PDB file of C-alpha atoms and ligand atoms in Angstrom:
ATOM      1  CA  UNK A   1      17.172  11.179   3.287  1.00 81.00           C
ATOM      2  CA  UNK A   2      13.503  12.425   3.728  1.00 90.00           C
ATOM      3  CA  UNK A   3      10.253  11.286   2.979  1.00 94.00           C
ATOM      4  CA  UNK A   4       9.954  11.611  -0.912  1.00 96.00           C
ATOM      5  CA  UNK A   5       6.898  12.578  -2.853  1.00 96.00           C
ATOM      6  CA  UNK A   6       5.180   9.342  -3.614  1.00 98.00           C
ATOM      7  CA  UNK A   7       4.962  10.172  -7.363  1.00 98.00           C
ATOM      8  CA  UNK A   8       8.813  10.598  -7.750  1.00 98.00           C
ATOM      9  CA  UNK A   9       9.239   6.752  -6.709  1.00 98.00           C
ATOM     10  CA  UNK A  10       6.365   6.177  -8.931  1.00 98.00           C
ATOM     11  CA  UNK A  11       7.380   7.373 -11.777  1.00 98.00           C
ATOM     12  CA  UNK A  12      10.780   5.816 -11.762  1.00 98.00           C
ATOM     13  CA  UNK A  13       9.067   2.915 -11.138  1.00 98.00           C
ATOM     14  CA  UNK A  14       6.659   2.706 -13.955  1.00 98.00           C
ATOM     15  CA  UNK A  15       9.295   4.032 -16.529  1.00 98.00           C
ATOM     16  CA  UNK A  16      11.532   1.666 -15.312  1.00 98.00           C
ATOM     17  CA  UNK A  17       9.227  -1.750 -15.617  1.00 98.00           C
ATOM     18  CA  UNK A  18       8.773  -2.004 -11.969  1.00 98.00           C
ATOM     19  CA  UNK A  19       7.172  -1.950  -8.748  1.00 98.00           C
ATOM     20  CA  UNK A  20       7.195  -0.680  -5.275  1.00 98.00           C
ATOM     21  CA  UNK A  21       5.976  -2.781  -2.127  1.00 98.00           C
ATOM     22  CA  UNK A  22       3.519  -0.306  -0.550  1.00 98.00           C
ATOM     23  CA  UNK A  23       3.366  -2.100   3.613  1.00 98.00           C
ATOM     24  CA  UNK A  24       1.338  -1.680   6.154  1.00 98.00           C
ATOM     25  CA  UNK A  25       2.757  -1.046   9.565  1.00 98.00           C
ATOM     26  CA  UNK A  26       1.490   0.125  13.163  1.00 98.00           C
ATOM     27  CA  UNK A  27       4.321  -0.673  15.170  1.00 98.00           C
ATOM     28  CA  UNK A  28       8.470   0.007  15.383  1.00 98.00           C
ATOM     29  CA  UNK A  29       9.030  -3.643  15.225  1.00 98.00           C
ATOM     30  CA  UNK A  30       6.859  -3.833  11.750  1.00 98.00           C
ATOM     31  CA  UNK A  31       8.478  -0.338  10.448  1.00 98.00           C
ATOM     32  CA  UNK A  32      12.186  -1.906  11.206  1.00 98.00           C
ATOM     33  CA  UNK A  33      10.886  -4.747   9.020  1.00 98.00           C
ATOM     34  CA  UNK A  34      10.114  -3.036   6.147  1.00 98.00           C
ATOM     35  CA  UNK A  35      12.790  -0.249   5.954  1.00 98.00           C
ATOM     36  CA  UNK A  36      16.145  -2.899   6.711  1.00 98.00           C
ATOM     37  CA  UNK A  37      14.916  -5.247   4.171  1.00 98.00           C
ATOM     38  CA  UNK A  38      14.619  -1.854   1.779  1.00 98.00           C
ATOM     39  CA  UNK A  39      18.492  -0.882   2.907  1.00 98.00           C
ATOM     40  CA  UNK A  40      19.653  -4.407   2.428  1.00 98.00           C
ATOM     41  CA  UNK A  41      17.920  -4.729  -0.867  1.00 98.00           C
ATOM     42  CA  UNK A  42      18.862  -1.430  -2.442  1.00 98.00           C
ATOM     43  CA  UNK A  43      15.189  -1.304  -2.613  1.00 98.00           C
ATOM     44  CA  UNK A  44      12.906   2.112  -2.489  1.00 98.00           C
ATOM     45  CA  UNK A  45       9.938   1.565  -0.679  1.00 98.00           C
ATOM     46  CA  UNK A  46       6.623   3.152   0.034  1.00 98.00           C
ATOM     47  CA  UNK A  47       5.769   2.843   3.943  1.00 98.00           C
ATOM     48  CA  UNK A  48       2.051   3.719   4.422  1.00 98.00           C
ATOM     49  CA  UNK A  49      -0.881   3.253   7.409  1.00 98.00           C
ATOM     50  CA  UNK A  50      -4.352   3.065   7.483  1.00 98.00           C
ATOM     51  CA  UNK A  51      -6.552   6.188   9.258  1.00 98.00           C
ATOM     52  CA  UNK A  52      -7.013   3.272  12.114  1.00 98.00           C
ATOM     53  CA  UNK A  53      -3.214   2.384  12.339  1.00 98.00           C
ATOM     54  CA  UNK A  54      -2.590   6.103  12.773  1.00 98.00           C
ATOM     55  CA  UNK A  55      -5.075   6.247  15.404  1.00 98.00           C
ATOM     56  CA  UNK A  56      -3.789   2.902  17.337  1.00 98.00           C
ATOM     57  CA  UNK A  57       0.308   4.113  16.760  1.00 98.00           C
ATOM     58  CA  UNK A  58      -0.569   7.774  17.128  1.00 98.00           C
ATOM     59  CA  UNK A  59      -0.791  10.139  13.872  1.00 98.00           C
ATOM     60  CA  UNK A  60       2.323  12.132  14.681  1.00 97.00           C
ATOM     61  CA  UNK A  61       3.813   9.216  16.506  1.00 98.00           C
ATOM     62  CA  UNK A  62       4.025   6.533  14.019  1.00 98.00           C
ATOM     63  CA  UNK A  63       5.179   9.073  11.026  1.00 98.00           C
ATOM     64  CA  UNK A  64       8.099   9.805  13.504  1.00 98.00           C
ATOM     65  CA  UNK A  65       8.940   6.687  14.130  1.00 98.00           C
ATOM     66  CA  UNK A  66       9.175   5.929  10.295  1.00 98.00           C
ATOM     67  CA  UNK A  67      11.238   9.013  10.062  1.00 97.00           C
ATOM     68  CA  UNK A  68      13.709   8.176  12.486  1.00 97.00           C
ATOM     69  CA  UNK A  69      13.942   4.209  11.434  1.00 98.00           C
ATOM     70  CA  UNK A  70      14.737   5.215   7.406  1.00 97.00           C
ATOM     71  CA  UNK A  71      16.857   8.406   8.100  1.00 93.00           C
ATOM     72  CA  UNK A  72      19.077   5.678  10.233  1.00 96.00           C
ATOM     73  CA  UNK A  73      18.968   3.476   7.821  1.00 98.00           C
ATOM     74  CA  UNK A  74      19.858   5.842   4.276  1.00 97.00           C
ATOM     75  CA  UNK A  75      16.487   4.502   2.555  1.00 98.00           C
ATOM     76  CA  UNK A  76      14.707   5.692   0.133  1.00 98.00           C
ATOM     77  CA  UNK A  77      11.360   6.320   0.849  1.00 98.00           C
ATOM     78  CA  UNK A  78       7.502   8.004   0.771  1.00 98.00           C
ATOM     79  CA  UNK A  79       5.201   7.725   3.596  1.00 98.00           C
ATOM     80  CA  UNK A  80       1.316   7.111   2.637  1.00 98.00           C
ATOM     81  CA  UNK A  81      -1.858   7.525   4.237  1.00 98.00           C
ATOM     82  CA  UNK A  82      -3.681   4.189   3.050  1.00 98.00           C
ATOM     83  CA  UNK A  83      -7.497   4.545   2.443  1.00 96.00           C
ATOM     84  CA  UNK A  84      -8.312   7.809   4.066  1.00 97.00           C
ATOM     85  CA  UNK A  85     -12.269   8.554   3.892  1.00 92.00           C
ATOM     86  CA  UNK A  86     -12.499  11.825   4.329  1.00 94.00           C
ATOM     87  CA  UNK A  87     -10.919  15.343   3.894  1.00 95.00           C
ATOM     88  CA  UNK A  88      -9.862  15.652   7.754  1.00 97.00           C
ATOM     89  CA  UNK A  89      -7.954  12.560   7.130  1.00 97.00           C
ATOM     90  CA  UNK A  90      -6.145  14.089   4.121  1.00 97.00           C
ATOM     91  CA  UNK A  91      -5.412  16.957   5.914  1.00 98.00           C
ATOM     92  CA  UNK A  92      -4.132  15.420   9.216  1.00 98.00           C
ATOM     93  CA  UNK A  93      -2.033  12.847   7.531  1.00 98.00           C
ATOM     94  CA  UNK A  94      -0.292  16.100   5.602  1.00 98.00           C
ATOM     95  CA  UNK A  95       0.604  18.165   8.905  1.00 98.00           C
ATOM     96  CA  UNK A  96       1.803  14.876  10.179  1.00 97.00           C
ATOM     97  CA  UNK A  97       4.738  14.829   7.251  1.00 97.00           C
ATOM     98  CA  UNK A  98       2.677  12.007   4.853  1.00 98.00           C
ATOM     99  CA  UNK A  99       4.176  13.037   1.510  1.00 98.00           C
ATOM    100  CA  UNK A 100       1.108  11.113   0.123  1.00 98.00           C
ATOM    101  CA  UNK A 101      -2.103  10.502   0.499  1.00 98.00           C
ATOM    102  CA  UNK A 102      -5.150   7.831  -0.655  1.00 98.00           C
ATOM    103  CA  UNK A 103      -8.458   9.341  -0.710  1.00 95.00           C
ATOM    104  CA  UNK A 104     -11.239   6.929  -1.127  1.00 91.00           C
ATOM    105  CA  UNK A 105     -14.502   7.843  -1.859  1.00 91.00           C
ATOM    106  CA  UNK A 106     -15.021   4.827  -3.680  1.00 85.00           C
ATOM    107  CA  UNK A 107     -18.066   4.089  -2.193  1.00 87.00           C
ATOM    108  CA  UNK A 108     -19.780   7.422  -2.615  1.00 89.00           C
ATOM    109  CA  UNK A 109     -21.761   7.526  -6.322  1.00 91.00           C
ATOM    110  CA  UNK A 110     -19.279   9.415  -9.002  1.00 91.00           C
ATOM    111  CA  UNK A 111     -19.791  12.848  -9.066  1.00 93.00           C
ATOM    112  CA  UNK A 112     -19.549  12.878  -5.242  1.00 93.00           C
ATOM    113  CA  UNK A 113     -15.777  10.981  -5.392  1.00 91.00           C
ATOM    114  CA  UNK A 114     -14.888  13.110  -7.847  1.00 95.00           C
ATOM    115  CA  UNK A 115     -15.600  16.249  -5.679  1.00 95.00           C
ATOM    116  CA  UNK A 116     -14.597  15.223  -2.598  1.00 95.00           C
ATOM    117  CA  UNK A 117     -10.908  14.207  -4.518  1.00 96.00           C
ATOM    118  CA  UNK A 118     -10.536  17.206  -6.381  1.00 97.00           C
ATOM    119  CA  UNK A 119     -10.660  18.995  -2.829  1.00 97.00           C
ATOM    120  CA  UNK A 120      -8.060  16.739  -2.129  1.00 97.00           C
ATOM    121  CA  UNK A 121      -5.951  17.322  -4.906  1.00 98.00           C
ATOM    122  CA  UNK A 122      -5.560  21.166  -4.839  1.00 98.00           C
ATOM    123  CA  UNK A 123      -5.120  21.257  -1.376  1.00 98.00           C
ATOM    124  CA  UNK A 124      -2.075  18.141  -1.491  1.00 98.00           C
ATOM    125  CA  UNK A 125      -0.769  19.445  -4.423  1.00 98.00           C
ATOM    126  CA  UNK A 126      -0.325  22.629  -2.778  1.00 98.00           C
ATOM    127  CA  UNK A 127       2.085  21.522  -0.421  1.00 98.00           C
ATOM    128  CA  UNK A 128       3.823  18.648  -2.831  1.00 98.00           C
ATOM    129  CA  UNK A 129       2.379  16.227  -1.936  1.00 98.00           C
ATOM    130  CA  UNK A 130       1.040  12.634  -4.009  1.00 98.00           C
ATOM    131  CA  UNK A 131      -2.932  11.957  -4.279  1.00 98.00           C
ATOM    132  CA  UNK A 132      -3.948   8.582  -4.874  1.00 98.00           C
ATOM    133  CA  UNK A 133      -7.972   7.726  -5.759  1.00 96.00           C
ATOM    134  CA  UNK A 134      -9.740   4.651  -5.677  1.00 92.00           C
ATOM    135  CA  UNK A 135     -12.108   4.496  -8.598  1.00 89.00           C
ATOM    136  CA  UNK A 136     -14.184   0.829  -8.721  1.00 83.00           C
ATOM    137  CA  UNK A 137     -14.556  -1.270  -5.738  1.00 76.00           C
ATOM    138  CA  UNK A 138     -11.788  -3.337  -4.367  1.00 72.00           C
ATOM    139  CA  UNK A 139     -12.946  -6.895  -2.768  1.00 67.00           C
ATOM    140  CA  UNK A 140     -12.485  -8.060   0.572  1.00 69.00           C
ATOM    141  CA  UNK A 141     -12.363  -6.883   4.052  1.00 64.00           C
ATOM    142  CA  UNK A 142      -9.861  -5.294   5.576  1.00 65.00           C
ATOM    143  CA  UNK A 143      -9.826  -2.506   8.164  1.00 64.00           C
ATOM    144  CA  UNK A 144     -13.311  -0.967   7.975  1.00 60.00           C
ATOM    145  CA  UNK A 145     -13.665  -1.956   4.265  1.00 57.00           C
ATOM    146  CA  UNK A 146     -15.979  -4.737   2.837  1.00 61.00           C
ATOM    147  CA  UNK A 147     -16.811  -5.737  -0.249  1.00 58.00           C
ATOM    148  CA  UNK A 148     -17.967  -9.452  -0.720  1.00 57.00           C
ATOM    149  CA  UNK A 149     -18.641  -9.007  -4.496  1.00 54.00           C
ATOM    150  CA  UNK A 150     -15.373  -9.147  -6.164  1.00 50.00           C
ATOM    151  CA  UNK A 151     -16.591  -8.794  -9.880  1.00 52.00           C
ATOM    152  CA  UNK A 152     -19.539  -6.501  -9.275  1.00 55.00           C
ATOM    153  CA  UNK A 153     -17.162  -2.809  -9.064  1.00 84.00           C
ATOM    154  CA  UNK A 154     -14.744  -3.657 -11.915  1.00 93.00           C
ATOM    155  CA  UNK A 155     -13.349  -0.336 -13.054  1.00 95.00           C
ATOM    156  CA  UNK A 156     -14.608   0.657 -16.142  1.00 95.00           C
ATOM    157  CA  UNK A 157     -11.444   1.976 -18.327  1.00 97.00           C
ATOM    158  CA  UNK A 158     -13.516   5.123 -19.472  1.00 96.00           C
ATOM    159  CA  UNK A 159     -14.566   6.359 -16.821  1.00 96.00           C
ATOM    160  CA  UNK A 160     -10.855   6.228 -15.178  1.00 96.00           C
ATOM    161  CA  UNK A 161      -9.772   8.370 -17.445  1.00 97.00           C
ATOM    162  CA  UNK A 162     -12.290  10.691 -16.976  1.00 97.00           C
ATOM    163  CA  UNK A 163     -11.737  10.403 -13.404  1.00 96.00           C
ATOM    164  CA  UNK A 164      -8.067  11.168 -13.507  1.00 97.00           C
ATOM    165  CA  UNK A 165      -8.479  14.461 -15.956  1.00 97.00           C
ATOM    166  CA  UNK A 166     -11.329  15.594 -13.698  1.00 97.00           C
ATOM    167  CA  UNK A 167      -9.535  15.330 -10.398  1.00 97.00           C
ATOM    168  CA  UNK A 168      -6.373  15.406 -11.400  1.00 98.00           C
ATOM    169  CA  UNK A 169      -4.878  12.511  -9.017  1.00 98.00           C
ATOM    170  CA  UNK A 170      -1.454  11.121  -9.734  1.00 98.00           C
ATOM    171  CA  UNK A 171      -2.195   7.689  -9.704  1.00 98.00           C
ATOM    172  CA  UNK A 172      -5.272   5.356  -9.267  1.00 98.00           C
ATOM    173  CA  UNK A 173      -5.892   2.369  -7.407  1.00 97.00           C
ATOM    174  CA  UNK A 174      -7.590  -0.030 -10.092  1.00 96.00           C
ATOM    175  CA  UNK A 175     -10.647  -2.905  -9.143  1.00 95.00           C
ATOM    176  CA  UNK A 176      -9.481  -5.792 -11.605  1.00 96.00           C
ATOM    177  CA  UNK A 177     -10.650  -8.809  -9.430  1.00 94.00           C
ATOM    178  CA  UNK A 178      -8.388  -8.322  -6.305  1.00 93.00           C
ATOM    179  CA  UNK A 179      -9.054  -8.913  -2.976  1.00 88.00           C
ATOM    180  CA  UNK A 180      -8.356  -7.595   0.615  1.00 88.00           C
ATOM    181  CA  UNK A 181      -7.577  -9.953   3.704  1.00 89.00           C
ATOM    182  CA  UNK A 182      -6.624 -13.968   2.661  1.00 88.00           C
ATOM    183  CA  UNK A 183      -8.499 -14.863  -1.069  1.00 84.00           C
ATOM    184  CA  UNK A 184     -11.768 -17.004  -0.299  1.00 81.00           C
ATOM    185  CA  UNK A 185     -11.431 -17.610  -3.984  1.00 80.00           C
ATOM    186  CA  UNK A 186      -9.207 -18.334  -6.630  1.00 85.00           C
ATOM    187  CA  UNK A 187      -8.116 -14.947  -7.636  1.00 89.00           C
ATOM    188  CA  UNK A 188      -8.700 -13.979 -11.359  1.00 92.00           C
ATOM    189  CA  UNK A 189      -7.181 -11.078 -12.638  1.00 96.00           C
ATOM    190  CA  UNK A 190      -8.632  -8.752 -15.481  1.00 97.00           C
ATOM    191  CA  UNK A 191      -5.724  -8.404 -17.369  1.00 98.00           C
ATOM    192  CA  UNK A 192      -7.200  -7.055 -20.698  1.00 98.00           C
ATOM    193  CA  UNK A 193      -9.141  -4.163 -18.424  1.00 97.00           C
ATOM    194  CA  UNK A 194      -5.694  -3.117 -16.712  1.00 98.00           C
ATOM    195  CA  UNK A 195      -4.435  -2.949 -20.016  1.00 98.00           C
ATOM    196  CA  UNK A 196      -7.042  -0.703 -21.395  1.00 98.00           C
ATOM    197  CA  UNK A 197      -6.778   1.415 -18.054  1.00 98.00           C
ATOM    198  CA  UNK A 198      -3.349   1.620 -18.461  1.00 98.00           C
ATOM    199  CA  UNK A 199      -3.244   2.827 -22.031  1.00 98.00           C
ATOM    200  CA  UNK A 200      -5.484   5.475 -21.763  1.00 98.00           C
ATOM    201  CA  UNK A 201      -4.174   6.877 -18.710  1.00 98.00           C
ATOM    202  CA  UNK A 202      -0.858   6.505 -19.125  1.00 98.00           C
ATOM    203  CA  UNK A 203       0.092   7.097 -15.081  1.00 98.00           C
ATOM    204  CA  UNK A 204       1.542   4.725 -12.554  1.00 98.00           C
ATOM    205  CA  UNK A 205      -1.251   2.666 -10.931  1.00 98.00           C
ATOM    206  CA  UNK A 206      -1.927   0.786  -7.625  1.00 98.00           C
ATOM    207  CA  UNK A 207      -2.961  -2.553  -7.204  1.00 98.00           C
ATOM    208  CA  UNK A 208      -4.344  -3.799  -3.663  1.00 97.00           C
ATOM    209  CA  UNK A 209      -4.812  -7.138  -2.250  1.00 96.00           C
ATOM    210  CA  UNK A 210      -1.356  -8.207  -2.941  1.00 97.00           C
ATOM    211  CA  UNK A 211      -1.450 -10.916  -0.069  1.00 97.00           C
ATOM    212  CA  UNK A 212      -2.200 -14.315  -1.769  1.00 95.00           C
ATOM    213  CA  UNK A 213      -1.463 -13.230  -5.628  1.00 97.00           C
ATOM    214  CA  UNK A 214       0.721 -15.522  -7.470  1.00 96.00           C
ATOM    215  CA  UNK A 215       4.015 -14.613  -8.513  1.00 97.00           C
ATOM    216  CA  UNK A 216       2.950 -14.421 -11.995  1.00 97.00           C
ATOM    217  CA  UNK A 217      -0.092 -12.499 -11.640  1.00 98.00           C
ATOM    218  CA  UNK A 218       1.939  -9.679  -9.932  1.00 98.00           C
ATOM    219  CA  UNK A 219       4.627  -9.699 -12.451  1.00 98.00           C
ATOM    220  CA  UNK A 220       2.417  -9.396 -15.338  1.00 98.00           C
ATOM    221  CA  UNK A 221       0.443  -6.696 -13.725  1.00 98.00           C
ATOM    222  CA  UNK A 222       3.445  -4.732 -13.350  1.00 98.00           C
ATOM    223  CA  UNK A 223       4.081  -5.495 -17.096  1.00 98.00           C
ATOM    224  CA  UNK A 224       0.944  -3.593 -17.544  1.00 98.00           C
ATOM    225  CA  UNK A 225       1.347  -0.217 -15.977  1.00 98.00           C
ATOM    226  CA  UNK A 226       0.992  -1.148 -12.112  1.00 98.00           C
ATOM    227  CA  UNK A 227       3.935   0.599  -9.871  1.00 98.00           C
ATOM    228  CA  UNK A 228       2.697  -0.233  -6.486  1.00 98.00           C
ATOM    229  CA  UNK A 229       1.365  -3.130  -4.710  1.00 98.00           C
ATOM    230  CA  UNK A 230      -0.193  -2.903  -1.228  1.00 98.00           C
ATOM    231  CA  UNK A 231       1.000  -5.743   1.142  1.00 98.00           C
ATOM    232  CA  UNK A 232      -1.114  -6.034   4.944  1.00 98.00           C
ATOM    233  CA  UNK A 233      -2.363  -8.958   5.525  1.00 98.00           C
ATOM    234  CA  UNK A 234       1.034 -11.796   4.400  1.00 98.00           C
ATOM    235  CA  UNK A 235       3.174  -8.845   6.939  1.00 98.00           C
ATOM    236  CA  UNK A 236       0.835  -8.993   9.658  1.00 98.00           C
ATOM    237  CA  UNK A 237       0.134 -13.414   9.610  1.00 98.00           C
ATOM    238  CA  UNK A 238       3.859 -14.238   9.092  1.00 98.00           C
ATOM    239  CA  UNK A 239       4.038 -11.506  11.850  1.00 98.00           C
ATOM    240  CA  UNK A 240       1.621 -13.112  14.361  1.00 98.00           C
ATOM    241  CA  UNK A 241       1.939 -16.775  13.677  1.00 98.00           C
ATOM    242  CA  UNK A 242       5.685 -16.483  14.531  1.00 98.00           C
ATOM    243  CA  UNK A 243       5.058 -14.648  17.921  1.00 98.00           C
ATOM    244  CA  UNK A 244       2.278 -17.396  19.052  1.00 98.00           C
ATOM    245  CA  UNK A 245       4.261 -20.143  17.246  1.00 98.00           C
ATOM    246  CA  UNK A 246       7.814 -18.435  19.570  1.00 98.00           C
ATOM    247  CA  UNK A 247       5.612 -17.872  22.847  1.00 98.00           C
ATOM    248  CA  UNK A 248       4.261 -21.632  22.816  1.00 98.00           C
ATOM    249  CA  UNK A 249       7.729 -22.801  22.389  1.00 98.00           C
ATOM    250  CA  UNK A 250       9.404 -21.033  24.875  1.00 98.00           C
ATOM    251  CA  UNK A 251       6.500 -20.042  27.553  1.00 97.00           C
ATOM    252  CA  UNK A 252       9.380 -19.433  29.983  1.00 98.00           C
ATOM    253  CA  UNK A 253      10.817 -16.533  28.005  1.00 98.00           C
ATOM    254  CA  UNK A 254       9.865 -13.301  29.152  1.00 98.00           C
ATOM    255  CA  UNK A 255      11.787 -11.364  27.062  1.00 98.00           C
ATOM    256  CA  UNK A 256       9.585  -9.383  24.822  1.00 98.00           C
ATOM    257  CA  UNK A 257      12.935  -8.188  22.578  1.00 98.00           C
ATOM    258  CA  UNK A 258      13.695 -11.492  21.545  1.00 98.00           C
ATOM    259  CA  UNK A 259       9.837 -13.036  21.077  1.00 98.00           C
ATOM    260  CA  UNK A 260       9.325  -9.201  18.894  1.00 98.00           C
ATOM    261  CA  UNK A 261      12.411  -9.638  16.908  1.00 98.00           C
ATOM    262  CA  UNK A 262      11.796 -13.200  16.168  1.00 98.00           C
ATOM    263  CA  UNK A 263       8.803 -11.964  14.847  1.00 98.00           C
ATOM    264  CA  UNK A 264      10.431  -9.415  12.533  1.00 98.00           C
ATOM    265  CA  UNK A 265      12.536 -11.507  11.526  1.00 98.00           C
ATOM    266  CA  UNK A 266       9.361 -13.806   9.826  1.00 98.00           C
ATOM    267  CA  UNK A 267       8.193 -10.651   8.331  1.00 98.00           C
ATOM    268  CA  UNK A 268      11.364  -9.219   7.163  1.00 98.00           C
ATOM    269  CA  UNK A 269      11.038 -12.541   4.855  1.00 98.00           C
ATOM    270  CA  UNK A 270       7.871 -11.573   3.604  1.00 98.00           C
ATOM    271  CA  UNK A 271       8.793  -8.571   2.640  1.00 98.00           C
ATOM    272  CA  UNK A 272      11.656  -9.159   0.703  1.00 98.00           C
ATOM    273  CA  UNK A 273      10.094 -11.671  -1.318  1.00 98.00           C
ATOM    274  CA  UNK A 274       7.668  -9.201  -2.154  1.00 98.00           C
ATOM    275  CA  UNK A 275      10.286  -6.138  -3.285  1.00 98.00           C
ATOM    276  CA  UNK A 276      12.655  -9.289  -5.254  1.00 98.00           C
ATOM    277  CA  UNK A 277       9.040 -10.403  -7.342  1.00 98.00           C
ATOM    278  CA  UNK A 278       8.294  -6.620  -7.863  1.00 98.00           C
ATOM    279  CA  UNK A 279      11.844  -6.019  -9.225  1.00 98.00           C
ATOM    280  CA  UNK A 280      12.845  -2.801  -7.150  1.00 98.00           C
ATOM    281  CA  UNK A 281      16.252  -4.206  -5.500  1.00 98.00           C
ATOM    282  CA  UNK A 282      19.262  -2.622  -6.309  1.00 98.00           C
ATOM    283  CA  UNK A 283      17.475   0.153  -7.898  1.00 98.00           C
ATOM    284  CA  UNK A 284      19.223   3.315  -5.014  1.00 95.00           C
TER     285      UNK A 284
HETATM  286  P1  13P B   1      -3.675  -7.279   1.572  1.00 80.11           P
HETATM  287  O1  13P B   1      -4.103  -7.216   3.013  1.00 80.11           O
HETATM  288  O2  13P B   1      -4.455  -8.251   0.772  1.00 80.11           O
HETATM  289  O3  13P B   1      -2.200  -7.492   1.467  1.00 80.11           O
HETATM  290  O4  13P B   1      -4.008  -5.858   0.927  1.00 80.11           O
HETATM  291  C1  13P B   1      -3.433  -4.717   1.461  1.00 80.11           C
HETATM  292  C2  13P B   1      -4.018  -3.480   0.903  1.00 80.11           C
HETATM  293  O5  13P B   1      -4.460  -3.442  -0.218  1.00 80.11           O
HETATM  294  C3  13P B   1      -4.027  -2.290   1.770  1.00 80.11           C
HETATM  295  O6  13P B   1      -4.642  -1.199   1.172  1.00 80.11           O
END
């Protein structure tokens, strides 16, 4: 089966009182990860990269390599382009068979993010493809992102909708007090402002930062109109502590199969965790 529309999954999803695990990969072992742990679940699954995990994989390299992986496997899946910045992003993420795409202009002032992802939007619509918008500002750092201020960039409810009618995205990535990277804080969700959100917009939304959120946190937020939650950082530590915590044991093995498969192994745990709290198994 091929890459899927984003939106399609989405919208299951969020009429069905679920959520998708959105992961982050850069490599095959981290791709294998995510998409056997989707066949063995039943799961659908949304498989996206970052502009700089495109650029460290390749941009027509890695989307092949997610190709191949899920078409062997039977899953279900979309392919995402996680926090693009600019149009040229966008664009090469689309010739490289994304069937979705983030734009964030978060950081630009309004009118300018709403320009910049109405460009988007006619252009990815065009060609079928999912736009997702970041509107607020997301804590944390990850990638090239920062944001130390986790309550300053709340997303105000109004302007959302505004947002979405004005660009037209298909769903929106919402600022309610998450965080990028490992929490330096308690994490406190603003449950009655997703609420609002998702009442008045009445579309599948994203929540990032899902490394670190309680169990209950995420399940209540997908009681409230979320339908995909980004996982990075819990992949890529359960990832990397197993291969130093495997080469340290064993400094005589040379074998970089077995030190990369225990280490897919660790995440394939992670990751299944994640789809069994969000509810998607046995939903293909
Ligand atoms: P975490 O690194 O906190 O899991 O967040 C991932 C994310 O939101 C990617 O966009």
């Amino acid at each position: 089966m091929p890459a899927v529309p984003m939106i399609e999954l989405l919208n299951e999803a969020y009429k069905g009182g679920y959520a998708l695990g959105a992961f982050n990969v850069n490599n095959l072992e981290m791709v294998q990860a995510v998409i056997e742990v989707a066949e063995e679940e039943r799961s659908p699954v949304i498989i996206q990269a970052a502009p700089s995990e495109l650029e460290y994989a390749g941009w027509n390299v890695l989307p092949g390599i997610v190709k191949s992986v899920a078409e062997d496997h039977g899953v279900t899946f979309a392919l995402h382009l996680d926090h693009g910045r600019t149009f040229d992003d966008a664009i090469r993420s689309i010739r490289s068979g994304l069937t979705s795409v983030m734009i964030d202009c978060s950081t630009l002032p309004l009118r300018d993010n709403i320009a910049q992802t109405r460009e988007i939007v006619k252009v990815a619509h065009a060609v079928g493809v999912t736009v997702e918008a970041e509107l607020g500002r997301i804590g944390g750092e990850e990638f090239d992102i920062r944001n130390s201020s986790p309550d300053a960039f709340m997303t105000d409810p109004e302007e959302a909708r505004n947002f979405v009618e004005e660009t037209g995205v298909d769903t929106l990535a919402v600022a309610i007090g998450t965080a990028h990277g490992l929490y330096k804080y308690e994490p406190r969700l603003d449950f009655d402002r997703l609420d609002k959100i998702n009442r008045l917009l009445g579309i599948p939304l994203v929540l990032h930062g899902g490394t670190g959120l309680p169990e209950q946190d995420i399940k209540r937020a997908v009681s409230l109109g979320v339908a995909k939650l980004n996982i990075s950082t819990a992949s890529r530590e359960a990832f990397i502590r197993n291969f130093v915590e495997f080469s340290s044991r064993y400094p005589e093995n040379l074998d970089l199969m077995k030190t990369m498969g225990h280490a897919k192994e660790s995440m394939k745990r992670v990751v299944r965790s994640v789809i069994r709290m969000l509810g998607s198994s046995n939903r293909v």
